[in-house]
Amino acid sequence: MANTAVIERPAGAHPQPVGRTSVLLELGRRLPWLVRHAGWLGPIAVALFAGVLRFWNLGYPNAFVFDETYYPKDAWSLLHQGYEGSWAENANSAILSTPQQIPLNTQWAFVAHPPLGKWVIAIGEAVFGLHPFGWRVMVALVGTVSVLMLARIGRRLFGSTLLGCTAALLMSVDGLQLVMSRTGLLDGILMFFVLAAFGCLLIDRDHTRAKLLADGVDGDRIRLGLRPWRLAAGLMLGCACSVKWTGAPILAAFALLTVLWDQAGRRRAGARHPWRSMLRHDLVPAFCSMVLVGAVVYIGSWGGWFLSSGGYDRHWADTHPGGFLPGPLRSWWQYQTEMWRFNTTLTTPHTYQSNPWSWLVQGRPVSMYWQPVPFGQRGCTDSGGCTTQILALGTPLLWWAACFALAYQLWAWLFKRDWRSGAVLCAVAAIYLPWFQYQQRTIFSFYMVVLVPFLCLAVAQMLGAMVGPATATVRRRAWGGAAAGGLVLAIMGCFLYFLPLYTAQVIPMSDWQDHMWFTSWI
C-alpha cells in the first residue's frame, strides 16, 4: 500500500502497518493524557502565540515611542539613584546615539506617578541596558503572562478550558493590548496587577465556598481564618496603586466584591443572618487584607525615595516645621498632594486626547509613532511614498463585539443572577466609570488597556451562550458553534489587517489611508 510500510518483528509475529493508521492509533493512545492536561496545555499554547507577537522585533522602532520619553529614563534614574532625576534636553538623541551617552543629572525631577511601574521597567534595563529592547522587555513579559493568566482565570470563572482559552486568544489578538505590551509605558503593567488580583479573589472565593460547605457548621458561626489568596489580592492591588493611582477605585470595588461573595457564601451555607454574619466575621479581615496590605505595599514602593536624599520634596519638611509625623513622612505626604493636584487639574490640550464616551467604540485611538518614508528608502517601492505608524487601536471588531457582550452581561446579572457576569461588570465599572469625572482632563483611550481582559471575558461568555448549553439540541449547538467560531475568526482577521499599524511596518501611504476607517482615527 502506498501509505504504509512494514517494520521487522520477531519471527512468528505479523507485520504491522506504520503510517496514517498507526499515527491515528498513537494519537488515540495519547488523547486521554492531552485531555487530562488541557487545562494547562491550552493556556500555555495561547500564551506562546501571544509571546511571539509581543517579542518579535521588540527593539523596533529604535526610538522613544510616545510617553517612552518619560518612563524608561525615570526607570534608569531609579535604578542608579533611587529617585527620578532630571535629564539634559538632548537626552533622547544622546541615548539613541552611537556611542551612547546617558546625560542623567542628580537634580530631582517632579514625577506624576508612583514608582513601582518604573521599577518593573528598570529590571529589563538592568539586564539589557538603556535602549528600546531593554525598556520594553519587561512590559512584553507581563503582557504575555497576562494572556496565560486570563486563560486560567476564564477556565475557573466559566468552568470551561475552551472558553478560558478563547478569552485569552481574543486578548492575544487585541491591538491595544499588543501595542501596550510592546512599549515602555505603565498601563500594561497596571493591567497585569489588576488581572492578577482578580484571579486571586476568584481562587479565594472557591476555597472559601468549599470550606463553608464542608465544615457542616451553621453558616452564621463559621470563622474562615487566614485567607492567603485574599492577602495575595491585596498585595497585587497595592502594586496596582503603586503603578498608577487609577488602581485605587479598583481596590475599593474588589474589596466590596469579596465581602459580597462572603455574604452569599454564608447564605448558601445555611446562615440565617448572612449579612450580619459577614459584617461580624468578614468585614474587618477583608479591610485588613485588602486596604491595609495595599497601603503598606504602596508606601513600600517609595523605598528608594525614602532611602535617598535627592528626590523631589525629599526635604520639604526641613523648611516647613510642624505636625506630628516624622519629617520624611510629612515630606512624602506633601509630594502626594502635589501629585494629586497635577493629576486632577491637567488640561493641556493634546492632539490625541479623547472623551471616555468614545473609548469603548475606539472613537479616537492614539498615534504613538508616525514617520513618513520616501520612495526608495527602507524598502518603499510605492511612488506615492510610504509611512510607518504605531496606532494604539483596539482590534475594532473585538471592541464592538464587546459592547454587545457587556449588554448581555448586564442582562445575565440582572435577570439570571449570574455571579460571573456580576464579577466582570464590577471590574469594568471600577476601571471605566471613574474616568467620567475627569472629562475635562487631558486623557487618552489607551488607558483602557486595563479593561481589555475583562472585555475578552465578557465576549467569551457571550460566545458560550451562542453555542448553547449542553442540553441543547445538536443542531442548535452546531449553528451556535459556527456563529461563535465565525466571530472569533473575523476578529483574528481584523487583527491581521491592522497588524502593520500595531508594529510600525512600512506600508504604502495609500494602504495607510485604507486603514483609516474613520476621520477621527487620523
Short mmCIF file of C-alpha atoms in Angstrom, two decimals:
data_model
loop_
_atom_site.label_atom_id
_atom_site.label_comp_id
_atom_site.label_asym_id
_atom_site.label_seq_id
_atom_site.Cartn_x
_atom_site.Cartn_y
_atom_site.Cartn_z
CA MET A 1 0.00 0.00 0.00
CA ALA A 2 1.23 3.48 -0.79
CA ASN A 3 0.74 4.90 2.71
CA THR A 4 2.11 2.06 4.80
CA ALA A 5 5.45 0.48 5.49
CA VAL A 6 6.38 -2.79 7.14
CA ILE A 7 8.62 -2.98 10.19
CA GLU A 8 10.56 -6.10 11.14
CA ARG A 9 9.27 -8.02 14.14
CA PRO A 10 10.30 -11.25 15.82
CA ALA A 11 9.69 -14.48 13.92
CA GLY A 12 6.09 -15.57 14.05
CA ALA A 13 4.79 -12.05 14.56
CA HIS A 14 2.59 -10.49 11.97
CA PRO A 15 3.89 -7.39 10.18
CA GLN A 16 2.33 -4.18 11.50
CA PRO A 17 1.45 -1.27 9.23
CA VAL A 18 3.13 2.03 10.02
CA GLY A 19 1.65 5.17 8.52
CA ARG A 20 -1.58 7.09 8.85
CA THR A 21 -3.32 4.30 10.74
CA SER A 22 -0.53 3.94 13.30
CA VAL A 23 -0.33 7.70 13.75
CA LEU A 24 -4.05 7.82 14.48
CA LEU A 25 -3.70 4.90 16.90
CA GLU A 26 -0.82 6.64 18.69
CA LEU A 27 -2.84 9.86 18.86
CA GLY A 28 -5.74 7.90 20.29
CA ARG A 29 -3.50 6.49 23.00
CA ARG A 30 -2.17 9.93 23.87
CA LEU A 31 -5.55 11.68 23.76
CA PRO A 32 -6.51 10.94 27.37
CA TRP A 33 -3.21 12.48 28.52
CA LEU A 34 -3.80 15.56 26.38
CA VAL A 35 -7.35 15.93 27.69
CA ARG A 36 -6.18 15.44 31.26
CA HIS A 37 -3.62 18.23 30.95
CA ALA A 38 -5.58 20.52 28.63
CA GLY A 39 -6.17 22.94 31.50
CA TRP A 40 -2.50 23.92 31.28
CA LEU A 41 -1.51 22.90 27.75
CA GLY A 42 -4.20 25.08 26.15
CA PRO A 43 -3.37 28.26 28.10
CA ILE A 44 0.38 27.75 27.59
CA ALA A 45 -0.12 27.32 23.84
CA VAL A 46 -2.13 30.55 23.60
CA ALA A 47 0.44 32.38 25.75
CA LEU A 48 3.28 31.20 23.48
CA PHE A 49 1.38 32.52 20.48
CA ALA A 50 0.90 35.85 22.27
CA GLY A 51 4.58 35.89 23.26
CA VAL A 52 5.72 35.53 19.65
CA LEU A 53 3.62 38.55 18.69
CA ARG A 54 4.87 40.62 21.61
CA PHE A 55 8.58 39.78 21.48
CA TRP A 56 9.05 39.67 17.71
CA ASN A 57 11.38 42.54 16.69
CA LEU A 58 10.67 44.21 20.03
CA GLY A 59 13.55 46.67 19.76
CA TYR A 60 11.99 48.24 16.66
CA PRO A 61 11.50 51.11 16.20
CA ASN A 62 14.77 52.34 17.65
CA ALA A 63 13.08 55.42 19.05
CA PHE A 64 11.23 56.81 22.03
CA VAL A 65 7.58 55.97 21.36
CA PHE A 66 5.10 58.49 22.81
CA ASP A 67 5.50 58.61 26.63
CA GLU A 68 8.59 56.42 26.46
CA THR A 69 10.30 59.78 26.60
CA TYR A 70 9.46 59.74 30.35
CA TYR A 71 9.20 56.31 31.95
CA PRO A 72 12.32 54.49 30.67
CA LYS A 73 14.51 57.41 31.72
CA ASP A 74 12.77 57.57 35.10
CA ALA A 75 13.36 53.82 35.46
CA TRP A 76 17.07 54.22 34.72
CA SER A 77 17.29 57.04 37.26
CA LEU A 78 15.54 54.92 39.92
CA LEU A 79 17.93 52.08 39.19
CA HIS A 80 21.02 54.23 39.69
CA GLN A 81 19.88 56.93 42.13
CA GLY A 82 16.80 55.60 43.91
CA TYR A 83 14.74 58.58 42.76
CA GLU A 84 13.76 60.25 39.48
CA GLY A 85 16.43 62.72 38.41
CA SER A 86 16.43 65.31 35.64
CA TRP A 87 17.88 64.85 32.16
CA ALA A 88 19.61 67.09 29.63
CA GLU A 89 17.45 68.48 26.83
CA ASN A 90 19.18 66.31 24.24
CA ALA A 91 18.82 63.15 26.35
CA ASN A 92 16.73 61.19 23.86
CA SER A 93 19.11 61.63 20.95
CA ALA A 94 22.13 61.03 23.20
CA ILE A 95 20.69 57.75 24.49
CA LEU A 96 19.96 56.51 20.96
CA SER A 97 23.30 57.66 19.53
CA THR A 98 26.38 55.54 18.88
CA PRO A 99 28.40 55.67 21.07
CA GLN A 100 25.69 56.08 23.64
CA GLN A 101 25.64 58.93 26.14
CA ILE A 102 23.44 58.96 29.25
CA PRO A 103 23.12 62.58 30.43
CA LEU A 104 21.42 61.93 33.79
CA ASN A 105 21.62 64.63 36.45
CA THR A 106 21.38 64.23 40.20
CA GLN A 107 18.94 67.15 40.38
CA TRP A 108 15.44 65.92 41.28
CA ALA A 109 12.52 65.92 38.85
CA PHE A 110 8.81 66.08 39.65
CA VAL A 111 7.08 62.87 38.52
CA ALA A 112 3.30 62.45 38.50
CA HIS A 113 3.08 58.66 39.02
CA PRO A 114 4.23 56.31 41.80
CA PRO A 115 7.47 54.42 41.18
CA LEU A 116 6.63 50.70 41.02
CA GLY A 117 5.84 50.50 37.28
CA LYS A 118 9.15 52.20 36.55
CA TRP A 119 10.95 49.74 38.82
CA VAL A 120 9.47 46.93 36.71
CA ILE A 121 10.80 48.59 33.55
CA ALA A 122 14.15 49.06 35.31
CA ILE A 123 14.57 45.28 35.65
CA GLY A 124 14.81 44.98 31.88
CA GLU A 125 17.16 47.94 31.69
CA ALA A 126 19.41 46.42 34.35
CA VAL A 127 19.78 43.27 32.24
CA PHE A 128 19.77 44.64 28.66
CA GLY A 129 20.72 48.28 29.06
CA LEU A 130 19.08 51.62 28.31
CA HIS A 131 17.79 51.05 24.80
CA PRO A 132 14.37 50.19 23.32
CA PHE A 133 14.56 46.42 23.86
CA GLY A 134 15.78 46.93 27.41
CA TRP A 135 12.95 49.21 28.43
CA ARG A 136 10.26 47.19 26.61
CA VAL A 137 11.16 43.62 27.53
CA MET A 138 9.53 43.53 30.97
CA VAL A 139 6.34 45.11 29.65
CA ALA A 140 6.24 42.48 26.90
CA LEU A 141 6.79 39.76 29.50
CA VAL A 142 3.94 40.88 31.76
CA GLY A 143 1.73 41.32 28.69
CA THR A 144 2.42 37.72 27.69
CA VAL A 145 1.96 36.33 31.19
CA SER A 146 -1.33 38.23 31.38
CA VAL A 147 -2.60 36.13 28.46
CA LEU A 148 -1.69 32.96 30.36
CA MET A 149 -3.40 34.26 33.50
CA LEU A 150 -6.53 35.19 31.59
CA ALA A 151 -6.84 31.68 30.16
CA ARG A 152 -6.64 30.18 33.65
CA ILE A 153 -8.96 32.81 35.11
CA GLY A 154 -11.53 32.24 32.36
CA ARG A 155 -11.29 28.49 32.92
CA ARG A 156 -12.01 28.94 36.62
CA LEU A 157 -14.72 31.54 36.08
CA PHE A 158 -16.66 29.63 33.42
CA GLY A 159 -15.68 26.07 34.28
CA SER A 160 -14.52 25.61 30.70
CA THR A 161 -10.99 25.34 29.34
CA LEU A 162 -12.31 26.20 25.88
CA LEU A 163 -13.91 29.47 26.99
CA GLY A 164 -10.87 30.38 29.07
CA CYS A 165 -8.54 29.82 26.12
CA THR A 166 -10.95 31.71 23.85
CA ALA A 167 -10.82 34.75 26.13
CA ALA A 168 -7.01 34.55 26.17
CA LEU A 169 -6.85 34.14 22.39
CA LEU A 170 -9.03 37.23 21.96
CA MET A 171 -6.71 39.25 24.20
CA SER A 172 -3.65 37.98 22.35
CA VAL A 173 -5.06 39.46 19.12
CA ASP A 174 -6.26 42.74 20.59
CA GLY A 175 -4.33 45.57 19.01
CA LEU A 176 -4.38 47.83 22.06
CA GLN A 177 -3.02 45.13 24.36
CA LEU A 178 -0.36 44.27 21.77
CA VAL A 179 0.79 47.88 21.38
CA MET A 180 0.83 48.48 25.13
CA SER A 181 2.82 45.25 25.59
CA ARG A 182 5.44 46.47 23.10
CA THR A 183 6.02 49.96 24.51
CA GLY A 184 7.68 51.03 27.74
CA LEU A 185 4.62 52.62 29.32
CA LEU A 186 2.93 51.93 32.66
CA ASP A 187 -0.60 50.92 31.68
CA GLY A 188 0.24 47.37 30.60
CA ILE A 189 1.95 46.78 33.95
CA LEU A 190 -1.11 48.16 35.75
CA MET A 191 -3.32 45.74 33.79
CA PHE A 192 -1.14 42.81 34.89
CA PHE A 193 -1.54 43.55 38.61
CA VAL A 194 -5.29 44.21 38.34
CA LEU A 195 -5.86 40.94 36.47
CA ALA A 196 -3.70 39.03 38.95
CA ALA A 197 -5.75 40.44 41.84
CA PHE A 198 -8.98 39.37 40.14
CA GLY A 199 -7.63 35.86 39.71
CA CYS A 200 -6.55 35.68 43.36
CA LEU A 201 -10.02 36.70 44.50
CA LEU A 202 -11.61 34.02 42.33
CA ILE A 203 -9.42 31.35 43.93
CA ASP A 204 -10.20 32.75 47.39
CA ARG A 205 -13.92 32.59 46.59
CA ASP A 206 -13.72 28.94 45.57
CA HIS A 207 -11.65 27.95 48.61
CA THR A 208 -13.95 29.86 50.95
CA ARG A 209 -17.09 28.28 49.50
CA ALA A 210 -15.56 24.83 49.84
CA LYS A 211 -14.71 25.46 53.48
CA LEU A 212 -18.12 26.91 54.31
CA LEU A 213 -19.89 23.90 52.81
CA ALA A 214 -17.50 21.31 54.24
CA ASP A 215 -17.48 22.41 57.89
CA GLY A 216 -21.04 21.33 58.50
CA VAL A 217 -21.46 24.21 60.94
CA ASP A 218 -24.16 26.85 60.94
CA GLY A 219 -23.05 29.45 58.39
CA ASP A 220 -23.58 32.18 60.98
CA ARG A 221 -20.82 30.87 63.23
CA ILE A 222 -18.05 29.78 60.87
CA ARG A 223 -14.75 31.65 61.17
CA LEU A 224 -12.73 31.38 57.99
CA GLY A 225 -9.30 32.17 59.46
CA LEU A 226 -6.31 33.16 57.38
CA ARG A 227 -7.06 33.55 53.68
CA PRO A 228 -3.75 33.70 51.79
CA TRP A 229 -5.31 34.24 48.36
CA ARG A 230 -7.16 37.33 49.56
CA LEU A 231 -3.92 38.59 51.06
CA ALA A 232 -2.30 38.00 47.68
CA ALA A 233 -5.10 40.01 46.05
CA GLY A 234 -4.43 42.87 48.45
CA LEU A 235 -0.74 42.67 47.58
CA MET A 236 -1.49 42.81 43.85
CA LEU A 237 -3.89 45.73 44.25
CA GLY A 238 -1.32 47.56 46.34
CA CYS A 239 1.10 47.04 43.47
CA ALA A 240 -1.54 48.36 41.04
CA CYS A 241 -1.92 51.55 43.08
CA SER A 242 1.87 51.80 43.17
CA VAL A 243 1.96 51.87 39.37
CA LYS A 244 -0.87 54.38 38.87
CA TRP A 245 -3.42 55.87 41.20
CA THR A 246 -6.20 54.56 38.99
CA GLY A 247 -5.69 51.28 40.86
CA ALA A 248 -7.36 52.82 43.95
CA PRO A 249 -11.01 52.64 42.78
CA ILE A 250 -10.34 49.11 41.56
CA LEU A 251 -9.08 48.17 45.02
CA ALA A 252 -12.23 49.60 46.58
CA ALA A 253 -14.51 47.77 44.14
CA PHE A 254 -12.73 44.43 44.55
CA ALA A 255 -12.81 44.77 48.34
CA LEU A 256 -16.58 45.27 48.13
CA LEU A 257 -16.88 42.33 45.74
CA THR A 258 -15.09 39.91 48.05
CA VAL A 259 -17.27 40.69 51.07
CA LEU A 260 -20.41 40.35 48.94
CA TRP A 261 -19.14 36.93 47.90
CA ASP A 262 -18.65 36.14 51.60
CA GLN A 263 -22.23 37.12 52.35
CA ALA A 264 -23.55 34.96 49.51
CA GLY A 265 -21.34 32.07 50.59
CA ARG A 266 -22.64 32.20 54.16
CA ARG A 267 -26.20 32.31 52.92
CA ARG A 268 -25.59 29.23 50.82
CA ALA A 269 -24.01 27.51 53.85
CA GLY A 270 -27.28 27.95 55.75
CA ALA A 271 -26.70 31.19 57.65
CA ARG A 272 -29.95 32.67 58.92
CA HIS A 273 -28.42 36.15 59.06
CA PRO A 274 -25.79 36.19 56.29
CA TRP A 275 -25.40 39.96 56.21
CA ARG A 276 -24.88 40.20 59.95
CA SER A 277 -22.51 37.25 59.87
CA MET A 278 -20.49 38.78 57.08
CA LEU A 279 -20.24 42.12 58.89
CA ARG A 280 -19.22 40.39 62.11
CA HIS A 281 -16.71 37.85 60.77
CA ASP A 282 -15.52 39.01 57.34
CA LEU A 283 -15.60 42.79 57.01
CA VAL A 284 -12.62 43.66 59.22
CA PRO A 285 -10.38 40.84 57.89
CA ALA A 286 -11.25 41.92 54.35
CA PHE A 287 -10.32 45.52 55.14
CA CYS A 288 -7.01 44.43 56.62
CA SER A 289 -6.23 42.04 53.77
CA MET A 290 -7.10 44.46 51.01
CA VAL A 291 -6.87 48.07 52.15
CA LEU A 292 -4.17 47.89 54.84
CA VAL A 293 -1.98 45.50 52.86
CA GLY A 294 -2.42 47.68 49.79
CA ALA A 295 -1.43 50.79 51.77
CA VAL A 296 1.71 49.10 53.13
CA VAL A 297 2.71 48.00 49.64
CA TYR A 298 2.14 51.49 48.28
CA ILE A 299 4.31 53.15 50.92
CA GLY A 300 6.95 50.45 50.49
CA SER A 301 7.13 51.14 46.76
CA TRP A 302 8.60 54.53 47.66
CA GLY A 303 11.54 52.89 49.42
CA GLY A 304 14.09 54.33 47.00
CA TRP A 305 12.79 57.85 47.63
CA PHE A 306 12.90 57.38 51.43
CA LEU A 307 16.40 55.85 51.41
CA SER A 308 17.90 58.51 49.14
CA SER A 309 18.28 62.20 49.87
CA GLY A 310 17.87 63.82 46.47
CA GLY A 311 14.26 63.07 45.47
CA TYR A 312 11.63 65.71 44.77
CA ASP A 313 10.30 67.27 48.02
CA ARG A 314 12.53 64.89 49.99
CA HIS A 315 13.49 67.67 52.45
CA TRP A 316 10.29 69.72 52.27
CA ALA A 317 9.63 69.18 55.98
CA ASP A 318 13.01 70.75 56.85
CA THR A 319 11.73 74.14 55.73
CA HIS A 320 8.14 73.59 56.90
CA PRO A 321 8.31 72.60 60.57
CA GLY A 322 5.25 71.40 62.47
CA GLY A 323 2.96 68.42 62.51
CA PHE A 324 3.21 65.20 64.46
CA LEU A 325 4.60 62.92 61.72
CA PRO A 326 8.33 62.39 61.21
CA GLY A 327 9.90 64.72 58.67
CA PRO A 328 10.31 62.18 55.85
CA LEU A 329 6.65 61.15 56.10
CA ARG A 330 5.47 64.77 56.06
CA SER A 331 7.66 65.44 53.02
CA TRP A 332 6.28 62.33 51.34
CA TRP A 333 2.69 63.41 52.07
CA GLN A 334 3.41 66.82 50.58
CA TYR A 335 4.67 65.09 47.44
CA GLN A 336 1.43 63.06 47.25
CA THR A 337 -0.69 66.21 47.45
CA GLU A 338 1.26 67.78 44.60
CA MET A 339 0.81 64.63 42.52
CA TRP A 340 -2.92 64.72 43.21
CA ARG A 341 -3.14 68.37 42.19
CA PHE A 342 -1.29 67.71 38.95
CA ASN A 343 -3.23 64.57 38.01
CA THR A 344 -6.65 66.11 38.63
CA THR A 345 -6.06 69.51 37.00
CA LEU A 346 -4.06 68.66 33.87
CA THR A 347 -5.94 70.27 30.95
CA THR A 348 -3.14 70.98 28.48
CA PRO A 349 -4.63 70.25 25.02
CA HIS A 350 -3.25 67.25 23.12
CA THR A 351 -3.96 66.17 19.55
CA TYR A 352 -4.96 62.64 20.57
CA GLN A 353 -6.84 63.28 23.80
CA SER A 354 -10.37 61.90 23.84
CA ASN A 355 -13.54 61.66 25.89
CA PRO A 356 -14.37 58.44 27.82
CA TRP A 357 -17.69 58.19 25.97
CA SER A 358 -15.77 57.22 22.81
CA TRP A 359 -13.40 54.69 24.34
CA LEU A 360 -15.49 51.51 24.08
CA VAL A 361 -16.06 52.04 20.36
CA GLN A 362 -12.43 53.14 19.78
CA GLY A 363 -13.50 56.54 18.54
CA ARG A 364 -10.13 58.24 18.96
CA PRO A 365 -7.09 55.94 19.08
CA VAL A 366 -3.67 57.38 19.90
CA SER A 367 -0.96 57.58 17.27
CA MET A 368 2.13 56.80 19.31
CA TYR A 369 4.63 56.83 16.46
CA TRP A 370 4.43 58.01 12.85
CA GLN A 371 7.13 58.58 10.27
CA PRO A 372 6.88 59.23 6.51
CA VAL A 373 9.09 57.01 4.35
CA PRO A 374 10.07 58.47 0.96
CA PHE A 375 10.08 56.36 -2.20
CA GLY A 376 13.20 54.22 -2.46
CA GLN A 377 14.02 54.24 1.27
CA ARG A 378 13.56 51.41 3.79
CA GLY A 379 12.05 49.16 1.12
CA CYS A 380 9.36 51.63 -0.02
CA THR A 381 8.50 50.87 -3.65
CA ASP A 382 5.35 52.96 -3.96
CA SER A 383 5.70 56.14 -5.99
CA GLY A 384 3.31 57.91 -3.64
CA GLY A 385 5.58 57.26 -0.68
CA CYS A 386 5.11 55.11 2.41
CA THR A 387 4.59 55.52 6.12
CA THR A 388 5.19 53.67 9.35
CA GLN A 389 2.95 54.02 12.40
CA ILE A 390 2.18 52.60 15.83
CA LEU A 391 -1.52 53.15 16.47
CA ALA A 392 -2.92 52.28 19.90
CA LEU A 393 -6.17 50.97 18.43
CA GLY A 394 -8.06 48.09 19.94
CA THR A 395 -9.00 45.47 17.32
CA PRO A 396 -12.24 47.13 16.15
CA LEU A 397 -14.40 44.02 15.73
CA LEU A 398 -13.39 42.79 19.18
CA TRP A 399 -14.28 46.06 20.89
CA TRP A 400 -17.55 46.43 19.00
CA ALA A 401 -18.48 42.84 19.88
CA ALA A 402 -17.58 43.64 23.48
CA CYS A 403 -20.22 46.39 23.55
CA PHE A 404 -22.88 43.75 22.84
CA ALA A 405 -21.21 41.36 25.27
CA LEU A 406 -21.42 43.92 28.09
CA ALA A 407 -25.12 44.36 27.38
CA TYR A 408 -25.50 40.58 27.61
CA GLN A 409 -23.53 40.58 30.87
CA LEU A 410 -25.85 43.20 32.34
CA TRP A 411 -28.92 41.17 31.31
CA ALA A 412 -27.46 37.94 32.70
CA TRP A 413 -26.62 39.61 36.01
CA LEU A 414 -29.94 41.38 36.46
CA PHE A 415 -32.32 38.67 35.26
CA LYS A 416 -30.41 35.42 35.67
CA ARG A 417 -28.48 36.41 38.81
CA ASP A 418 -25.28 35.19 37.15
CA TRP A 419 -22.49 35.94 39.62
CA ARG A 420 -19.86 35.58 36.88
CA SER A 421 -21.41 38.44 34.94
CA GLY A 422 -21.55 40.48 38.14
CA ALA A 423 -17.84 39.91 38.75
CA VAL A 424 -16.86 41.02 35.25
CA LEU A 425 -19.17 44.04 35.40
CA CYS A 426 -17.69 45.03 38.76
CA ALA A 427 -14.22 45.12 37.21
CA VAL A 428 -15.46 47.01 34.14
CA ALA A 429 -17.23 49.61 36.27
CA ALA A 430 -14.21 50.12 38.57
CA ILE A 431 -11.84 50.58 35.64
CA TYR A 432 -14.01 52.59 33.27
CA LEU A 433 -16.55 54.69 35.15
CA PRO A 434 -14.14 56.77 37.32
CA TRP A 435 -12.81 58.47 34.20
CA PHE A 436 -16.13 60.20 33.59
CA GLN A 437 -15.47 62.61 36.44
CA TYR A 438 -12.36 63.86 34.57
CA GLN A 439 -13.86 64.61 31.17
CA GLN A 440 -12.13 67.99 31.04
CA ARG A 441 -8.73 66.47 31.88
CA THR A 442 -6.20 65.54 29.21
CA ILE A 443 -6.83 61.79 28.96
CA PHE A 444 -6.31 59.10 26.34
CA SER A 445 -8.08 55.98 25.15
CA PHE A 446 -5.05 53.73 25.68
CA TYR A 447 -5.75 53.88 29.44
CA MET A 448 -8.39 51.24 28.67
CA VAL A 449 -5.81 48.51 28.14
CA VAL A 450 -6.60 47.66 31.77
CA LEU A 451 -10.14 46.91 30.61
CA VAL A 452 -9.15 44.54 27.80
CA PRO A 453 -9.03 41.23 29.76
CA PHE A 454 -12.48 41.83 31.19
CA LEU A 455 -13.91 42.71 27.78
CA CYS A 456 -12.45 39.44 26.48
CA LEU A 457 -14.07 37.54 29.36
CA ALA A 458 -17.39 39.18 28.50
CA VAL A 459 -17.09 38.24 24.83
CA ALA A 460 -16.07 34.67 25.73
CA GLN A 461 -19.14 34.29 27.94
CA MET A 462 -21.34 35.64 25.15
CA LEU A 463 -19.77 33.16 22.73
CA GLY A 464 -20.53 30.37 25.19
CA ALA A 465 -24.15 31.49 25.29
CA MET A 466 -24.21 31.50 21.49
CA VAL A 467 -23.07 27.87 21.41
CA GLY A 468 -25.77 26.99 23.90
CA PRO A 469 -26.00 24.72 26.96
CA ALA A 470 -25.07 21.04 26.92
CA THR A 471 -28.80 20.19 26.99
CA ALA A 472 -29.45 21.99 23.69
CA THR A 473 -30.05 20.02 20.50
CA VAL A 474 -27.14 19.05 18.28
CA ARG A 475 -28.47 21.31 15.53
CA ARG A 476 -28.73 24.27 17.91
CA ARG A 477 -25.15 23.80 19.16
CA ALA A 478 -23.82 23.27 15.64
CA TRP A 479 -25.28 26.55 14.40
CA GLY A 480 -24.26 28.34 17.58
CA GLY A 481 -20.73 26.96 17.36
CA ALA A 482 -20.43 28.01 13.73
CA ALA A 483 -21.56 31.55 14.58
CA ALA A 484 -19.22 31.79 17.56
CA GLY A 485 -16.30 30.39 15.61
CA GLY A 486 -17.03 32.72 12.72
CA LEU A 487 -16.92 35.72 15.05
CA VAL A 488 -13.57 34.65 16.51
CA LEU A 489 -12.13 34.15 13.02
CA ALA A 490 -13.44 37.55 11.94
CA ILE A 491 -11.78 39.20 14.95
CA MET A 492 -8.49 37.46 14.17
CA GLY A 493 -8.76 38.56 10.53
CA CYS A 494 -9.41 42.14 11.63
CA PHE A 495 -6.34 42.00 13.86
CA LEU A 496 -4.21 40.70 10.99
CA TYR A 497 -5.44 43.52 8.78
CA PHE A 498 -4.35 46.17 11.28
CA LEU A 499 -1.13 44.39 12.36
CA PRO A 500 1.09 46.67 10.22
CA LEU A 501 -0.19 49.66 12.19
CA TYR A 502 0.49 47.95 15.51
CA THR A 503 4.11 47.08 14.72
CA ALA A 504 5.31 50.08 12.68
CA GLN A 505 5.69 48.18 9.41
CA VAL A 506 6.48 50.23 6.32
CA ILE A 507 3.35 50.34 4.12
CA PRO A 508 2.33 52.47 1.12
CA MET A 509 0.55 55.68 2.01
CA SER A 510 -2.48 54.50 0.04
CA ASP A 511 -2.69 51.38 2.23
CA TRP A 512 -2.43 53.52 5.34
CA GLN A 513 -5.33 55.65 4.13
CA ASP A 514 -7.40 52.50 3.53
CA HIS A 515 -6.85 51.54 7.18
CA MET A 516 -8.21 54.87 8.41
CA TRP A 517 -11.85 53.78 8.56
CA PHE A 518 -12.92 56.99 10.32
CA THR A 519 -11.55 60.51 10.14
CA SER A 520 -11.27 60.53 13.95
CA TRP A 521 -8.54 57.87 13.63
CA ILE A 522 -6.24 60.25 11.77
#
